[in-house]
Coordinates of C-alpha atoms in Angstrom, one line a residue:
L1 CA 20.5 -22.4 -26.8
A2 CA 17.1 -23.8 -27.8
F3 CA 14.2 -21.3 -27.6
F4 CA 10.5 -21.7 -28.1
P5 CA 8.7 -21.0 -31.3
L6 CA 5.4 -19.7 -29.8
K7 CA 4.3 -16.7 -27.9
M8 CA 5.3 -17.0 -24.3
K9 CA 5.8 -15.1 -21.1
C10 CA 7.8 -16.5 -18.1
L11 CA 9.2 -15.3 -14.8
L12 CA 11.9 -17.3 -13.1
I13 CA 14.0 -17.2 -9.9
A14 CA 17.1 -19.3 -10.0
S15 CA 20.1 -20.0 -7.8
E16 CA 23.7 -19.8 -8.9
S17 CA 23.7 -23.6 -9.4
A18 CA 20.8 -23.3 -12.0
E19 CA 18.2 -24.6 -9.6
V20 CA 14.7 -23.2 -10.1
L21 CA 13.5 -21.6 -7.0
F22 CA 10.3 -20.2 -8.4
H23 CA 8.6 -19.8 -11.8
W24 CA 5.5 -18.5 -13.4
S25 CA 4.6 -19.1 -17.0
D26 CA 1.6 -18.5 -19.3
R27 CA -0.4 -20.9 -21.4
E28 CA 1.6 -20.4 -24.6
Y29 CA 4.8 -21.1 -22.7
R30 CA 3.5 -24.3 -21.3
Q31 CA 2.1 -25.4 -24.6
S32 CA 5.5 -24.9 -26.2
I33 CA 7.1 -27.0 -23.5
Q34 CA 4.5 -29.7 -24.2
E35 CA 5.2 -29.7 -28.0
K36 CA 9.0 -29.5 -27.6
Y37 CA 9.3 -32.3 -25.1
G38 CA 6.2 -34.4 -25.6
V39 CA 5.0 -33.8 -22.1
S40 CA 1.4 -34.7 -21.5
S41 CA -0.9 -31.9 -20.4
N42 CA -1.7 -33.8 -17.2
S43 CA 1.9 -34.1 -16.1
L44 CA 2.8 -30.6 -17.4
F45 CA 2.0 -28.9 -14.0
Q46 CA 3.4 -31.7 -11.8
L47 CA 6.5 -31.0 -9.8
P48 CA 9.4 -31.6 -10.0
A49 CA 9.3 -32.8 -13.6
F50 CA 8.4 -29.4 -15.0
E51 CA 11.1 -27.8 -12.8
D52 CA 13.7 -30.1 -14.3
I53 CA 12.8 -29.1 -17.8
L54 CA 13.1 -25.4 -16.9
S55 CA 16.5 -26.0 -15.2
T56 CA 17.7 -27.7 -18.4
L57 CA 16.5 -24.9 -20.6
F58 CA 17.8 -22.0 -18.5
A59 CA 21.0 -23.6 -17.2
P60 CA 23.3 -22.2 -19.9
I61 CA 22.0 -18.7 -19.3
I62 CA 22.3 -19.0 -15.5
I63 CA 25.8 -20.5 -15.5
S64 CA 27.1 -18.0 -18.0
C65 CA 25.8 -15.1 -15.8
S66 CA 27.5 -16.5 -12.7
T67 CA 30.8 -17.2 -14.4
L68 CA 31.2 -14.1 -16.7
E69 CA 32.8 -11.1 -15.0
D70 CA 30.8 -8.7 -17.2
S71 CA 27.6 -10.6 -17.8
Y72 CA 24.8 -9.5 -20.0
T73 CA 21.5 -8.1 -18.6
S74 CA 19.3 -8.7 -21.6
F75 CA 19.4 -10.2 -25.1
T76 CA 17.0 -10.9 -28.0
T77 CA 16.9 -14.2 -29.9
E78 CA 16.4 -14.7 -33.6
N79 CA 12.7 -15.1 -33.0
N80 CA 12.6 -11.7 -31.3
H81 CA 12.1 -13.2 -27.9
I82 CA 13.4 -10.8 -25.2
Y83 CA 15.2 -12.1 -22.1
V84 CA 15.9 -9.8 -19.2
L85 CA 18.1 -10.8 -16.3
H86 CA 18.8 -9.2 -13.0
Q87 CA 21.0 -10.4 -10.2
F88 CA 19.5 -9.7 -6.8
D89 CA 22.0 -10.8 -4.1
E90 CA 22.7 -14.5 -4.7
C91 CA 19.7 -15.2 -6.9
L92 CA 19.1 -14.5 -10.6
Y93 CA 15.8 -13.2 -11.7
I94 CA 14.8 -13.8 -15.4
A95 CA 11.8 -12.4 -17.4
V96 CA 10.9 -13.7 -20.8
N97 CA 8.5 -12.3 -23.5
G98 CA 7.9 -13.8 -26.9
D99 CA 4.8 -12.0 -28.2
G100 CA 6.2 -8.5 -28.6
E101 CA 3.8 -6.9 -26.0
E102 CA 6.6 -6.2 -23.6
K103 CA 9.8 -4.2 -24.0
E104 CA 13.0 -4.5 -22.0
D105 CA 12.0 -1.9 -19.5
D106 CA 8.6 -3.6 -19.0
L107 CA 10.2 -6.9 -18.2
R108 CA 12.7 -5.3 -15.8
R109 CA 9.8 -3.7 -13.9
K110 CA 8.2 -7.1 -13.6
L111 CA 11.4 -8.4 -12.0
Y112 CA 11.4 -5.5 -9.5
V113 CA 7.7 -6.2 -8.6
L114 CA 8.5 -9.9 -8.2
K115 CA 11.5 -9.0 -6.0
K116 CA 9.3 -6.7 -3.9
M117 CA 6.7 -9.4 -3.3
V118 CA 9.4 -11.9 -2.3
E119 CA 10.8 -9.4 0.2
V120 CA 7.4 -8.7 1.7
M121 CA 6.9 -12.4 2.1
F122 CA 10.4 -13.5 3.4
G123 CA 12.1 -10.4 4.7
M124 CA 15.8 -10.5 5.3
V125 CA 16.0 -14.2 4.4
T126 CA 16.2 -12.9 0.9
L127 CA 19.8 -11.7 1.7
S128 CA 21.0 -15.3 2.0
G129 CA 20.6 -17.4 -1.2
N130 CA 20.9 -20.6 0.7
L131 CA 18.1 -19.7 3.2
L132 CA 15.9 -18.2 0.5
R133 CA 16.2 -21.5 -1.4
K134 CA 14.9 -23.3 1.7
E135 CA 11.9 -21.0 1.8
L136 CA 11.1 -20.8 -1.9
R137 CA 11.8 -24.5 -2.6
P138 CA 10.7 -26.6 0.4
Q139 CA 11.6 -30.3 0.2
D140 CA 7.9 -31.2 0.6
T141 CA 6.5 -31.1 -3.0
E142 CA 2.9 -30.3 -1.9
Q143 CA 4.1 -27.5 0.4
R144 CA 6.2 -26.1 -2.5
A145 CA 3.2 -26.2 -4.9
R146 CA 1.1 -24.3 -2.4
L147 CA 3.7 -21.7 -1.9
W148 CA 4.3 -21.2 -5.6
K149 CA 0.6 -21.0 -6.3
Y150 CA 0.2 -18.3 -3.7
L151 CA 3.1 -16.2 -5.1
Q152 CA 1.9 -16.8 -8.6
S153 CA -1.6 -15.7 -7.6
L154 CA -0.1 -12.4 -6.2
L155 CA 1.5 -11.8 -9.6
D156 CA -1.8 -12.6 -11.3
T157 CA -3.6 -10.2 -9.1
Y158 CA -1.0 -7.5 -9.7
S159 CA -1.3 -8.0 -13.4
L160 CA -5.1 -7.7 -13.4
L161 CA -4.9 -4.6 -11.2
R162 CA -2.4 -3.0 -13.5
E163 CA -4.7 -3.7 -16.5
N164 CA -7.9 -2.6 -14.9
D165 CA -7.0 0.0 -12.2
Q166 CA -5.6 3.4 -12.9
S167 CA -3.8 3.6 -9.5
F168 CA -1.7 0.5 -10.5
L169 CA -1.3 1.9 -14.0
V170 CA 0.7 4.8 -12.6
E171 CA 1.7 3.0 -9.4
A172 CA 0.3 5.4 -6.8
V173 CA -2.4 5.0 -4.1
E174 CA -5.8 6.5 -4.9
R175 CA -8.0 7.9 -2.1
L176 CA -11.7 8.0 -2.2
I177 CA -12.7 11.6 -2.5
H178 CA -15.3 12.5 0.2
P179 CA -13.7 14.7 2.8
Q180 CA -16.5 14.5 5.4
L181 CA -16.6 10.7 5.3
C182 CA -12.9 10.2 5.2
E183 CA -12.3 12.5 8.2
L184 CA -15.1 10.7 10.1
C185 CA -13.5 7.3 9.4
I186 CA -10.0 8.4 10.4
E187 CA -11.3 9.8 13.6
F188 CA -13.1 6.6 14.3
L189 CA -10.0 4.5 13.6
E190 CA -8.0 6.7 15.9
R191 CA -10.3 7.3 18.9
R192 CA -12.2 4.0 19.0
L193 CA -10.9 1.1 17.0
V194 CA -7.1 1.3 17.5
Q195 CA -7.4 2.4 21.1
Q196 CA -9.7 -0.4 22.0
L197 CA -7.6 -3.0 20.3
N198 CA -4.4 -1.8 21.9
S199 CA -5.9 -1.7 25.3
S200 CA -7.4 -5.2 25.2
V201 CA -5.8 -8.1 27.0
E202 CA -6.6 -10.3 24.0
R203 CA -4.0 -8.7 21.7
A204 CA -1.4 -11.2 23.0
G205 CA 1.5 -8.7 23.0
E206 CA 0.8 -7.3 19.5
E207 CA 0.2 -3.6 19.0
V208 CA -1.8 -2.2 16.1
L209 CA 0.4 0.3 14.3
H210 CA -1.7 1.0 11.2
A211 CA -5.3 0.6 10.3
F212 CA -6.9 1.4 7.0
V213 CA -10.1 0.7 5.1
L214 CA -10.1 -0.2 1.4
V215 CA -13.0 0.0 -1.0
H216 CA -11.7 -2.3 -3.8
T217 CA -8.3 -0.8 -4.3
K218 CA -9.0 2.8 -3.2
L219 CA -8.1 4.1 0.3
L220 CA -11.1 5.4 2.3
A221 CA -9.2 6.1 5.5
F222 CA -5.7 5.5 6.9
Y223 CA -4.6 5.9 10.5
S224 CA -1.2 5.3 12.0
S225 CA -0.6 5.3 15.8
R226 CA 1.7 7.9 17.2
N227 CA 4.6 5.5 17.8
A228 CA 4.3 3.9 14.4
S229 CA 6.9 4.4 11.7
I230 CA 6.3 5.1 8.1
L231 CA 4.4 3.0 5.6
T232 CA 6.0 3.7 2.2
P233 CA 3.9 3.9 -0.9
S234 CA 5.5 0.7 -2.3
D235 CA 4.7 -1.2 0.8
L236 CA 1.1 0.1 0.8
L237 CA 0.7 -0.9 -2.8
A238 CA 2.1 -4.4 -2.1
L239 CA -0.4 -4.8 0.8
I240 CA -3.3 -3.7 -1.4
V241 CA -2.3 -6.4 -3.8
M242 CA -2.3 -9.0 -1.0
A243 CA -5.7 -7.8 0.2
Q244 CA -7.1 -8.0 -3.3
N245 CA -5.6 -11.4 -3.7
M246 CA -7.4 -12.5 -0.5
Y247 CA -10.7 -10.8 -1.2
P248 CA -10.8 -10.2 -5.0
S249 CA -13.1 -7.4 -6.3
N250 CA -15.7 -8.7 -8.7
V251 CA -18.1 -5.8 -9.4
D252 CA -19.9 -5.2 -12.7
L253 CA -21.7 -1.9 -12.7
D254 CA -23.7 -2.9 -15.8
D255 CA -25.5 -5.5 -13.6
M256 CA -26.2 -3.2 -10.7
S257 CA -28.2 -4.5 -7.8
P258 CA -31.0 -2.3 -6.3
E259 CA -28.5 -1.5 -3.4
V260 CA -25.9 -0.3 -5.9
S261 CA -28.5 1.7 -7.8
N262 CA -29.5 3.4 -4.5
G263 CA -25.8 4.2 -3.9
L264 CA -25.6 5.7 -7.4
R265 CA -28.5 8.0 -6.8
L266 CA -27.0 9.0 -3.5
L267 CA -23.7 9.7 -5.2
K268 CA -25.4 12.0 -7.8
Q269 CA -27.0 14.0 -5.0
L270 CA -23.6 14.4 -3.1
L271 CA -21.5 15.3 -6.2
V272 CA -20.0 18.8 -5.8
S273 CA -18.3 20.8 -8.5
V274 CA -14.6 21.0 -7.8
T275 CA -11.5 21.9 -9.7
I276 CA -8.1 20.4 -9.4
S277 CA -4.7 22.0 -9.2
C278 CA -1.9 19.6 -10.3
F279 CA 1.2 20.4 -8.4
S280 CA 4.7 19.1 -8.6
V281 CA 6.7 17.4 -5.9
K282 CA 8.6 20.6 -5.0
D283 CA 5.3 22.5 -4.6
A284 CA 3.6 19.9 -2.5
D285 CA 4.5 21.4 0.9
S286 CA 3.5 24.9 -0.2
T287 CA 0.2 24.0 -1.7
S288 CA -2.8 24.7 0.5
G289 CA -5.5 22.1 0.9
S290 CA -8.3 24.7 0.8
G291 CA -9.5 27.4 -1.6
P292 CA -11.6 27.5 -4.6
E293 CA -9.0 26.4 -7.1
T294 CA -7.5 23.5 -5.2
F295 CA -8.8 20.0 -5.0
Y296 CA -9.1 18.8 -1.4
T297 CA -7.7 15.5 -0.5
P298 CA -8.5 14.4 3.1
E299 CA -5.5 14.5 5.3
P300 CA -4.2 11.2 6.6
S301 CA -2.8 10.9 10.1
P302 CA 0.4 12.9 10.4
S303 CA 2.6 9.8 10.6
S304 CA 1.2 8.3 7.5
R305 CA 1.5 11.4 5.4
S306 CA 5.0 12.1 6.5
S307 CA 5.9 8.5 6.0
S308 CA 4.8 8.3 2.4
S309 CA 6.7 11.5 1.6
S310 CA 9.9 10.7 3.4
G311 CA 10.0 7.2 2.2
L312 CA 9.8 8.1 -1.5
L313 CA 12.2 11.1 -1.2
E314 CA 14.7 8.9 0.6
K315 CA 14.7 6.4 -2.3
A316 CA 15.1 9.3 -4.7
G317 CA 17.9 10.7 -2.6
R318 CA 19.8 7.4 -2.5
G319 CA 19.5 7.2 -6.3
E320 CA 17.5 3.9 -6.1
T321 CA 14.9 2.9 -8.6
P322 CA 11.4 2.8 -7.0
V323 CA 10.0 -0.7 -6.7
F324 CA 6.8 0.4 -8.3
E325 CA 7.0 2.5 -11.5
F326 CA 5.2 3.0 -14.8
V327 CA 4.6 -0.3 -16.5
D328 CA 2.9 -1.6 -19.5
P329 CA -0.8 -2.1 -18.7
E330 CA -1.4 -4.2 -21.8
I331 CA 0.5 -7.1 -20.4
Q332 CA -1.9 -9.8 -19.2
M333 CA 0.5 -11.9 -17.2
A334 CA -1.1 -15.2 -16.4
E335 CA -4.7 -14.1 -16.9
D336 CA -5.2 -17.4 -18.8
S337 CA -4.0 -19.4 -15.8
L338 CA -5.8 -17.4 -13.1
H339 CA -8.7 -19.8 -13.0
T340 CA -6.4 -22.8 -12.7
L341 CA -5.0 -21.8 -9.3
E342 CA -6.6 -23.6 -6.4
I343 CA -5.8 -21.5 -3.4
N344 CA -7.5 -22.5 -0.2
P345 CA -9.8 -19.7 1.1
P346 CA -8.1 -17.7 3.8
D347 CA -8.7 -18.1 7.4
P348 CA -9.9 -14.6 8.5
A349 CA -8.5 -15.1 12.0
S350 CA -5.0 -16.1 10.8
P351 CA -2.7 -13.2 10.2
R352 CA -0.1 -13.1 7.5
R353 CA 3.5 -12.3 8.3
V354 CA 4.7 -9.4 6.2
F355 CA 8.0 -7.5 6.2
L356 CA 7.9 -3.8 5.7
E357 CA 10.2 -0.8 5.9
V358 CA 10.5 0.9 9.3
L359 CA 11.9 4.4 9.9
H360 CA 13.3 5.0 13.4
K361 CA 15.1 7.9 14.8
D362 CA 18.4 6.2 14.3
G363 CA 17.8 5.1 10.7
L364 CA 15.8 3.2 8.1
Y365 CA 15.3 -0.5 8.7
P366 CA 14.0 -2.5 5.8
M367 CA 12.0 -5.8 6.0
M368 CA 10.9 -5.5 9.6
P369 CA 8.3 -8.1 10.7
H370 CA 4.6 -7.2 11.0
S371 CA 1.4 -9.2 11.2
M372 CA -1.3 -8.3 8.6
Y373 CA -5.0 -8.9 9.4
C374 CA -7.4 -8.7 6.4
L375 CA -11.0 -8.5 7.6
S376 CA -13.7 -8.4 5.0
L377 CA -16.5 -6.0 6.0
W378 CA -18.6 -6.6 2.8
P379 CA -17.6 -7.8 -0.7
G380 CA -15.4 -5.0 -2.0
I381 CA -14.8 -3.3 1.4
T382 CA -11.9 -4.5 3.6
L383 CA -10.4 -3.5 6.9
V384 CA -6.6 -4.0 7.2
L385 CA -4.7 -4.0 10.4
L386 CA -0.9 -4.0 10.7
T387 CA 0.5 -5.0 14.1
K388 CA 3.9 -4.8 15.6
I389 CA 4.9 -8.2 17.0
S390 CA 6.5 -8.5 20.4
S391 CA 9.9 -9.7 19.2
S392 CA 10.4 -7.1 16.5
A393 CA 13.4 -5.6 18.4
L394 CA 15.3 -8.7 17.5
A395 CA 14.9 -8.0 13.8
I396 CA 16.4 -4.5 14.3
S397 CA 19.4 -6.0 16.1
V398 CA 19.9 -8.5 13.3
Y399 CA 19.8 -5.8 10.6
K400 CA 22.4 -3.7 12.5
Y401 CA 24.8 -6.6 12.7
L402 CA 24.2 -7.5 9.1
E403 CA 25.2 -4.0 8.2
D404 CA 28.3 -4.2 10.4
F405 CA 29.6 -7.4 8.8
D406 CA 28.7 -6.2 5.3
K407 CA 30.8 -3.0 5.9
L408 CA 33.6 -5.1 7.3
E409 CA 33.5 -7.4 4.3
K410 CA 33.8 -4.4 1.9
R411 CA 36.7 -3.0 3.9
L412 CA 38.5 -6.3 3.7
H413 CA 37.9 -6.5 0.0
E414 CA 39.3 -3.0 -0.6
G415 CA 42.0 -3.1 2.0
H416 CA 42.2 -0.8 5.0
G417 CA 43.0 2.2 2.9
G418 CA 40.0 1.8 0.6
P419 CA 37.1 4.3 0.3
A420 CA 34.8 2.1 2.4
S421 CA 37.2 2.4 5.3
A422 CA 37.0 6.1 5.3
R423 CA 33.2 6.3 4.8
S424 CA 32.2 3.8 7.4
P425 CA 34.7 3.4 10.3
L426 CA 34.0 0.4 12.4
N427 CA 34.8 -0.1 16.1
M428 CA 35.2 -3.9 16.1
Q429 CA 35.7 -4.1 19.8
D430 CA 32.4 -2.4 20.4
I431 CA 30.8 -4.8 17.8
R432 CA 32.4 -7.8 19.6
S433 CA 31.0 -6.7 23.0
K434 CA 27.5 -6.1 21.6
M435 CA 27.5 -9.4 19.6
D436 CA 28.4 -11.3 22.7
K437 CA 25.5 -9.8 24.6
F438 CA 23.2 -10.4 21.7
I439 CA 24.0 -14.1 21.5
K440 CA 23.6 -14.5 25.2
S441 CA 20.1 -13.0 25.0
L442 CA 18.9 -15.6 22.5
E443 CA 17.2 -18.9 23.3
P444 CA 20.0 -21.4 23.8
H445 CA 18.0 -24.5 23.0
D446 CA 17.7 -24.5 19.3
L447 CA 20.2 -25.6 16.6
Q448 CA 20.3 -22.3 14.9
Y449 CA 21.6 -20.7 18.2
A450 CA 24.4 -23.3 18.5
Q451 CA 25.5 -22.7 14.9
L452 CA 25.6 -18.9 15.4
Q453 CA 27.6 -19.4 18.6
N454 CA 30.1 -21.7 17.0
V455 CA 30.6 -19.5 13.9
W456 CA 31.0 -16.4 16.1
A457 CA 33.6 -18.2 18.3
E458 CA 35.6 -19.1 15.2
F459 CA 35.3 -15.5 13.9
K460 CA 36.7 -14.1 17.2
S461 CA 39.5 -16.6 17.3
R462 CA 40.6 -15.7 13.8
A463 CA 40.1 -11.9 14.1
F464 CA 41.0 -11.0 17.7
S465 CA 43.4 -13.7 19.0
R466 CA 47.2 -13.5 18.6
A467 CA 47.2 -16.8 16.8
G468 CA 44.6 -15.7 14.4
S469 CA 45.1 -14.2 11.0
G470 CA 43.7 -10.8 12.0
F471 CA 41.6 -8.5 9.8
N472 CA 42.6 -9.4 6.3
K473 CA 41.0 -11.0 3.3
D474 CA 41.2 -14.5 4.9
L475 CA 38.3 -13.2 7.2
I476 CA 36.0 -12.6 4.3
P477 CA 34.4 -16.1 4.2
W478 CA 33.7 -15.8 7.9
C479 CA 32.0 -12.5 7.4
K480 CA 29.7 -14.2 4.9
N481 CA 29.2 -17.1 7.3
M482 CA 28.2 -14.7 10.1
K483 CA 25.7 -12.9 7.8
T484 CA 24.2 -16.3 6.9
Q485 CA 23.9 -17.3 10.5
L486 CA 22.3 -14.0 11.4
C487 CA 19.7 -14.4 8.6
G488 CA 19.2 -17.9 10.0
I489 CA 18.3 -16.5 13.4
Y490 CA 15.9 -14.1 11.7
R491 CA 14.3 -17.0 9.7
Q492 CA 14.0 -19.1 12.8
C493 CA 12.2 -16.3 14.8
F494 CA 10.0 -14.8 12.1
L495 CA 9.3 -17.5 9.6
T496 CA 9.9 -21.0 10.9
D497 CA 8.6 -20.4 14.4
S498 CA 5.8 -18.0 13.3
L499 CA 3.6 -20.8 12.1
S500 CA 3.3 -22.2 15.6
A501 CA 3.7 -18.9 17.5
D502 CA 1.0 -17.1 15.6
V503 CA -1.6 -19.4 17.2
T504 CA -1.0 -17.8 20.6
H505 CA 0.8 -14.5 19.8
R506 CA -1.9 -12.8 17.7
L507 CA -5.1 -10.8 18.1
S508 CA -7.7 -13.3 19.3
A509 CA -10.5 -14.3 16.9
G510 CA -13.0 -12.6 19.2
L511 CA -11.1 -9.4 19.2
Q512 CA -11.0 -9.4 15.4
E513 CA -14.7 -10.1 15.2
R514 CA -15.4 -7.1 17.5
A515 CA -13.2 -4.9 15.4
Q516 CA -15.0 -6.1 12.3
A517 CA -18.4 -5.4 13.9
M518 CA -17.4 -1.9 15.0
V519 CA -16.4 -0.8 11.5
R520 CA -19.4 -2.5 9.9
E521 CA -21.7 -0.6 12.3
K522 CA -19.9 2.7 11.4
L523 CA -20.1 2.2 7.7
V524 CA -23.3 0.3 7.2
D525 CA -25.3 3.3 6.0
W526 CA -22.5 4.2 3.6
K527 CA -21.8 0.8 2.2
D528 CA -23.8 1.1 -1.1
F529 CA -22.6 4.6 -1.7
L530 CA -18.9 3.6 -1.2
L531 CA -19.1 0.7 -3.7
V532 CA -20.4 3.0 -6.4
K533 CA -18.1 5.9 -5.3
S534 CA -15.1 3.6 -5.8
K535 CA -16.0 3.3 -9.5
R536 CA -17.0 6.9 -9.9
N537 CA -14.6 8.6 -7.6
I538 CA -14.7 11.9 -9.5
T539 CA -16.5 13.0 -12.7
M540 CA -15.4 15.0 -15.7
V541 CA -18.5 17.3 -15.7
S542 CA -17.0 20.2 -13.8
Y543 CA -13.7 20.1 -15.7
L544 CA -15.2 20.4 -19.2
E545 CA -16.3 24.0 -18.6
D546 CA -12.7 25.1 -17.7
F547 CA -11.0 22.7 -20.1
P548 CA -13.0 22.3 -23.3
G549 CA -12.1 19.1 -25.1
L550 CA -10.6 17.5 -22.1
V551 CA -10.8 13.7 -22.5
H552 CA -9.0 12.4 -19.4
F553 CA -6.4 13.4 -16.8
I554 CA -4.3 11.6 -14.2
C555 CA -2.7 13.7 -11.5
V556 CA 0.1 11.9 -9.5
D557 CA 1.8 13.4 -6.5
R558 CA 5.1 11.5 -6.1
A559 CA 5.8 13.2 -2.8
T560 CA 3.0 11.3 -1.1
G561 CA 2.7 8.5 -3.6
Q562 CA -0.9 9.3 -4.3
M563 CA -2.9 9.9 -7.5
I564 CA -6.3 11.1 -8.6
A565 CA -8.1 10.6 -11.9
P566 CA -11.7 10.2 -13.1
S567 CA -12.9 6.9 -14.6
L568 CA -12.7 7.0 -18.3
S569 CA -15.3 4.3 -19.0
I570 CA -17.7 2.5 -16.7
A571 CA -20.5 1.9 -19.1
E572 CA -18.8 -1.0 -20.9
R573 CA -19.1 -4.5 -19.6
T574 CA -15.7 -4.4 -18.1
T575 CA -14.2 -3.8 -14.7
S576 CA -11.5 -1.6 -16.2
E577 CA -11.6 2.0 -15.2
L578 CA -9.9 2.9 -18.4
G579 CA -12.3 1.0 -20.6
K580 CA -11.3 -0.2 -24.0
G581 CA -10.8 1.3 -27.5
P582 CA -8.4 3.8 -29.1
V583 CA -8.8 6.5 -26.3
A584 CA -7.9 4.0 -23.6
N585 CA -5.0 2.6 -25.5
Y586 CA -3.7 6.1 -26.3
I587 CA -3.7 7.0 -22.5
K588 CA -2.1 3.7 -21.5
N589 CA 0.7 4.3 -24.1
K590 CA 1.2 7.8 -22.9
V591 CA 1.6 6.7 -19.3
R592 CA 4.2 4.1 -20.4
Q593 CA 6.4 6.8 -22.0
P594 CA 9.1 8.1 -19.7

């Protein structure tokens, strides 16, 4: 294998056939490509030539991973370049580092973050390698370039937030600390904004489930309607990344405007001496929110708080690795190329389809479709609305059938006496009846419907008829085919058709403008204060008396996925809360350690 002589960082998604489905690379990586292959700088970013070069370079790695029974997950070259590989379903994710700034665990975290972003963008389509290929690699080169630039910009935004924002350093949501204002905003979202939106005839069948206000990356207020499910911390962090990508924060407190200076003076008047009691996850339920020795965090709506707690504990109970975890803040992934991206400014009235976890009474359903509305109130302050789309019940049905066919496939692999058979008994006659009704309920006019119907008919013929082979290993390919067709229906309804359907099935532009105006009117007197408060959320003054020599602290409650910490440095000409220098580096390195 030929590897590059220069510093480099790269992220890659590839199919089993060594086809590049997505890539991101930094300047050093692209320069090494240019030197090695003599590619001109003008053609370096052109597709598909650059993809072909990447396919050639990574093909030996990809093919070996797909053919070896016990494939490697990482390796280091003679030049000390680290390669980390992870197989997610039918796609191989690869991360590369050649400058020594990232270790193996850091690269693996980057792959999990990339996987999370892909899931939020494409939902259950990620379960089918063939369909994900169609989404990530459209035949139209310009469309592909736009899609890749958007996903690359999300990674750039995440990298910058991780470098400059303490909440992304420890991967937990940070709330603005002002109990009176937070409670006022939550009450406003509940009793006025969400009620008016959901009672309007202009909502076109959509229902607002969650509404929250961000000040830069900090959460001012969060409200979930009573019939809303959970919003997990990892989903909320992903949405904050998307909101920041749409409306980037660009605030320098060293060049404060008169408005910001007024906000700073107001902040100093309102500062109250408080102490903080750091509690562990197991003590979270028994810790009171009042009292002289406890730091008060404003309560979110009941559904949002319970959702964050249950979502994180469920992942821990299942033994899964959280999507967001401690990562290396020193990595500047694509900061060099951030200015080269030419993303068209977003249309405020156009929602973005996102796929999030939903907890119902009968179980957890990942990657359920929602519409995300990002409404800028002022620079740095954003209102985000998450709505339930009218056809979301279809996604739940698709997921249930995907689970059924996945369980059946495992049973067929193991044989009827295998452990999967005992753990998950299946009533195939019941599944057959429900699947027949499900197919009849679909729109019969599109090609995807016909394909699902034909595959299901063949499956029934082989599984249930006397002339068929019955339930044995010969049925495994048809289980896979059924899962692909179900993902195809999901893709048709929530990705392909969403481009045209969203024009009519979404909150009207007028309704969005009224929501924007309502929140602006409520917060106009607090605007300048909030912008400063987001940079000086809490101060160290009150803690120095109780903790002499205290330099910095970060308190993270993993039960709720929230954190609190003072800003270490805001006097330098930098947007980083952690500042620069030996103290900041020491704290970042400590956070990285397990």
